[in-house]
Amino acid sequence: MKRVLITGVHSYIGDSFGKFVSQWPDKYTVDKIDLRSKEWDQADFSKYDSIYHVTGIAHRKETAENAHEYFEVNRDLAVAVAKKAKAEGVKQFIFLSSGTIYGIETGVITKETPINAKTNYGKSKAEAEEELRTLNDESFHVAHSWRHLPPGSMRCHPGYYDCPDSGRECPTEASQISPDPPHHPPNG
């Protein structure tokens, strides 16, 4: 039985993932934790196999006044949670990133596509990926995922690590970004 902790108690993606894996109650147990509370760092992560980190700031108007919030939540908090998870023996940390780290609106993203974030949201996610990558080792696997439309369809981030629990590598070497991308179900 795999025990998964989802960060973010009111996350659409976290809720969707929880519903999806509930199809296999003999294989997965899912808990959630609210990171808005200062007490989150007192929680015992050692009982989990994986943490799916979906907490983040998105979908709000970026201003000079709120720029720091993107980095505090999307980068710093993600790294703090991952470091705690690693220290407590969690084996896998899945970070919900974003295609905005590439700074393009249409086209193909491959392993060679350079990071070129243009927004605080994208920059904070890119910086989080960079810091999280340094934590990856034989005992602690960091995976990055990002969402395609329609909401809730997940795909591994191309060029990083194997898809969690799929038993195979990420399904493609490139991911399409377009106004109407195809639906890619989990492990699809």
Coordinates of C-alpha atoms in Angstrom, one line a residue:
M1 CA 0.0 0.0 0.0
K2 CA 1.4 3.4 -1.0
R3 CA 0.7 6.3 1.3
V4 CA 0.5 9.7 -0.5
L5 CA 0.3 13.1 1.2
I6 CA -1.2 15.9 -0.9
T7 CA -0.2 19.4 0.0
G8 CA -3.2 21.8 -0.4
V9 CA -6.6 20.9 1.0
H10 CA -8.6 23.0 -1.5
S11 CA -6.7 22.2 -4.7
Y12 CA -8.7 21.2 -7.7
I13 CA -5.7 19.1 -9.0
G14 CA -5.1 17.6 -5.6
D15 CA -8.8 16.7 -5.2
S16 CA -8.9 15.2 -8.7
F17 CA -5.8 13.1 -8.1
G18 CA -7.2 11.9 -4.8
K19 CA -10.5 10.8 -6.6
F20 CA -8.5 9.2 -9.4
V21 CA -6.4 7.0 -7.1
S22 CA -9.4 6.2 -4.9
Q23 CA -10.2 3.6 -7.6
W24 CA -7.5 1.5 -6.0
P25 CA -8.2 1.5 -2.3
D26 CA -6.0 -1.5 -1.8
K27 CA -3.0 0.2 -3.4
Y28 CA -3.2 3.9 -2.2
T29 CA -4.0 5.8 0.9
V30 CA -4.3 9.5 0.4
D31 CA -4.1 12.3 3.1
K32 CA -4.0 16.0 2.7
I33 CA -2.3 18.8 4.6
D34 CA -3.0 22.5 4.7
L35 CA 0.3 24.4 4.4
R36 CA -1.4 27.8 5.2
S37 CA -1.1 26.8 8.9
K38 CA 2.2 27.5 10.5
E39 CA 2.0 24.1 12.2
W40 CA 2.5 22.1 9.0
D41 CA 6.1 21.7 9.7
Q42 CA 5.2 19.7 12.9
A43 CA 3.4 17.0 10.9
D44 CA 5.0 13.6 10.6
F45 CA 6.0 13.0 7.0
S46 CA 7.8 9.7 7.7
K47 CA 4.7 7.6 7.2
Y48 CA 4.4 8.6 3.6
D49 CA 5.9 7.1 0.5
S50 CA 5.2 10.1 -1.8
I51 CA 4.3 13.8 -1.4
Y52 CA 2.3 15.4 -4.2
H53 CA 3.0 19.1 -3.8
V54 CA 0.2 21.1 -5.5
T55 CA 0.2 24.1 -3.1
G56 CA 0.9 27.3 -4.9
I57 CA -0.1 30.8 -5.9
A58 CA -1.6 31.1 -9.4
H59 CA -4.5 32.7 -11.2
R60 CA -4.2 36.1 -9.6
K61 CA -3.1 39.4 -11.1
E62 CA 0.6 39.9 -10.7
T63 CA 1.7 43.3 -9.3
A64 CA 4.9 44.7 -7.9
E65 CA 3.4 44.5 -4.5
N66 CA 2.6 40.7 -4.6
A67 CA 5.6 39.5 -6.6
H68 CA 7.4 38.3 -3.4
E69 CA 4.4 36.0 -2.6
Y70 CA 4.9 33.9 -5.7
F71 CA 8.5 33.2 -4.7
E72 CA 7.7 32.6 -1.0
V73 CA 5.0 30.1 -1.8
N74 CA 5.8 28.6 -5.2
R75 CA 9.5 28.3 -4.6
D76 CA 10.5 28.6 -0.9
L77 CA 7.6 26.7 0.5
A78 CA 8.0 23.9 -2.1
V79 CA 11.7 23.5 -1.2
A80 CA 11.0 23.6 2.5
V81 CA 8.4 20.8 2.2
A82 CA 10.7 18.8 0.0
K83 CA 13.6 19.1 2.4
K84 CA 11.4 18.1 5.3
A85 CA 10.1 15.1 3.3
K86 CA 13.7 14.0 2.4
A87 CA 14.9 14.4 6.0
E88 CA 12.0 12.2 7.2
G89 CA 12.5 9.4 4.8
V90 CA 9.9 10.1 2.1
K91 CA 11.0 8.4 -1.1
Q92 CA 9.3 10.6 -3.7
F93 CA 8.3 14.3 -4.1
I94 CA 6.1 15.2 -7.0
F95 CA 6.1 19.0 -7.7
L96 CA 3.3 20.5 -9.7
S97 CA 5.2 22.8 -12.0
S98 CA 3.9 24.8 -15.1
G99 CA 4.5 25.1 -18.8
T100 CA 4.9 28.8 -18.2
I101 CA 8.5 28.2 -17.2
Y102 CA 9.2 28.1 -20.9
G103 CA 7.6 31.4 -21.7
I104 CA 5.9 30.3 -24.9
E105 CA 2.2 30.2 -25.7
T106 CA 2.2 27.8 -28.7
G107 CA 4.7 25.3 -30.1
V108 CA 6.5 22.2 -28.9
I109 CA 8.3 21.8 -25.7
T110 CA 11.2 19.3 -25.7
K111 CA 14.1 18.4 -23.4
E112 CA 16.1 21.1 -25.3
T113 CA 13.5 23.9 -24.8
P114 CA 15.2 26.6 -22.7
I115 CA 13.7 27.9 -19.5
N116 CA 12.5 31.5 -20.3
A117 CA 9.8 32.4 -17.8
K118 CA 8.3 35.8 -18.2
T119 CA 6.0 36.1 -15.2
N120 CA 6.6 35.9 -11.5
Y121 CA 4.5 32.7 -11.5
G122 CA 6.6 31.1 -14.2
K123 CA 9.9 32.4 -12.7
S124 CA 9.0 31.1 -9.2
K125 CA 8.1 27.7 -10.6
A126 CA 11.3 27.5 -12.6
E127 CA 13.4 28.5 -9.6
A128 CA 11.6 25.9 -7.5
E129 CA 12.4 23.2 -10.1
E130 CA 16.1 24.2 -10.1
E131 CA 16.3 24.0 -6.3
L132 CA 14.3 20.8 -6.1
R133 CA 16.5 19.1 -8.7
T134 CA 19.5 19.4 -6.2
L135 CA 17.6 17.3 -3.7
N136 CA 17.2 14.4 -6.1
D137 CA 19.3 11.3 -5.3
E138 CA 19.1 7.5 -5.0
S139 CA 16.8 7.6 -1.9
F140 CA 14.7 10.7 -2.7
H141 CA 13.2 11.1 -6.2
V142 CA 12.0 14.4 -7.3
A143 CA 9.5 14.4 -10.2
H144 CA 7.9 17.4 -11.9
S145 CA 4.5 17.4 -13.5
W146 CA 2.4 20.0 -15.1
R147 CA -1.2 20.3 -16.2
H148 CA -2.5 20.3 -19.7
L149 CA -6.0 21.4 -20.6
P150 CA -8.6 20.1 -19.9
P151 CA -8.0 20.6 -16.2
G152 CA -7.1 17.5 -14.3
S153 CA -5.3 15.7 -17.1
M154 CA -1.7 15.2 -15.9
R155 CA 1.4 14.5 -17.9
C156 CA 5.0 14.0 -16.7
H157 CA 7.3 16.9 -17.3
P158 CA 9.3 15.9 -20.3
G159 CA 13.0 15.3 -19.8
Y160 CA 13.3 14.9 -16.1
Y161 CA 12.4 11.6 -14.4
D162 CA 10.2 8.5 -14.9
C163 CA 6.5 8.8 -14.4
P164 CA 5.6 7.8 -10.8
D165 CA 4.3 4.2 -10.5
S166 CA 3.8 3.8 -14.2
G167 CA 6.6 1.3 -14.7
R168 CA 7.6 3.1 -17.8
E169 CA 9.2 6.3 -19.0
C170 CA 7.3 9.4 -19.7
P171 CA 5.1 8.8 -22.7
T172 CA 6.7 11.3 -25.1
E173 CA 9.8 13.2 -25.7
A174 CA 7.9 16.4 -26.5
S175 CA 4.7 17.9 -25.2
Q176 CA 2.5 20.1 -27.3
I177 CA 1.3 23.5 -26.1
S178 CA -1.6 24.8 -28.0
P179 CA -4.9 26.6 -27.4
D180 CA -6.7 23.2 -27.6
P181 CA -4.3 20.4 -26.6
P182 CA -5.4 16.8 -26.7
H183 CA -6.6 15.1 -23.5
H184 CA -3.8 12.9 -22.0
P185 CA -5.1 10.7 -19.1
P186 CA -2.7 9.7 -16.3
N187 CA -0.3 7.0 -17.5
G188 CA -1.7 7.7 -21.0

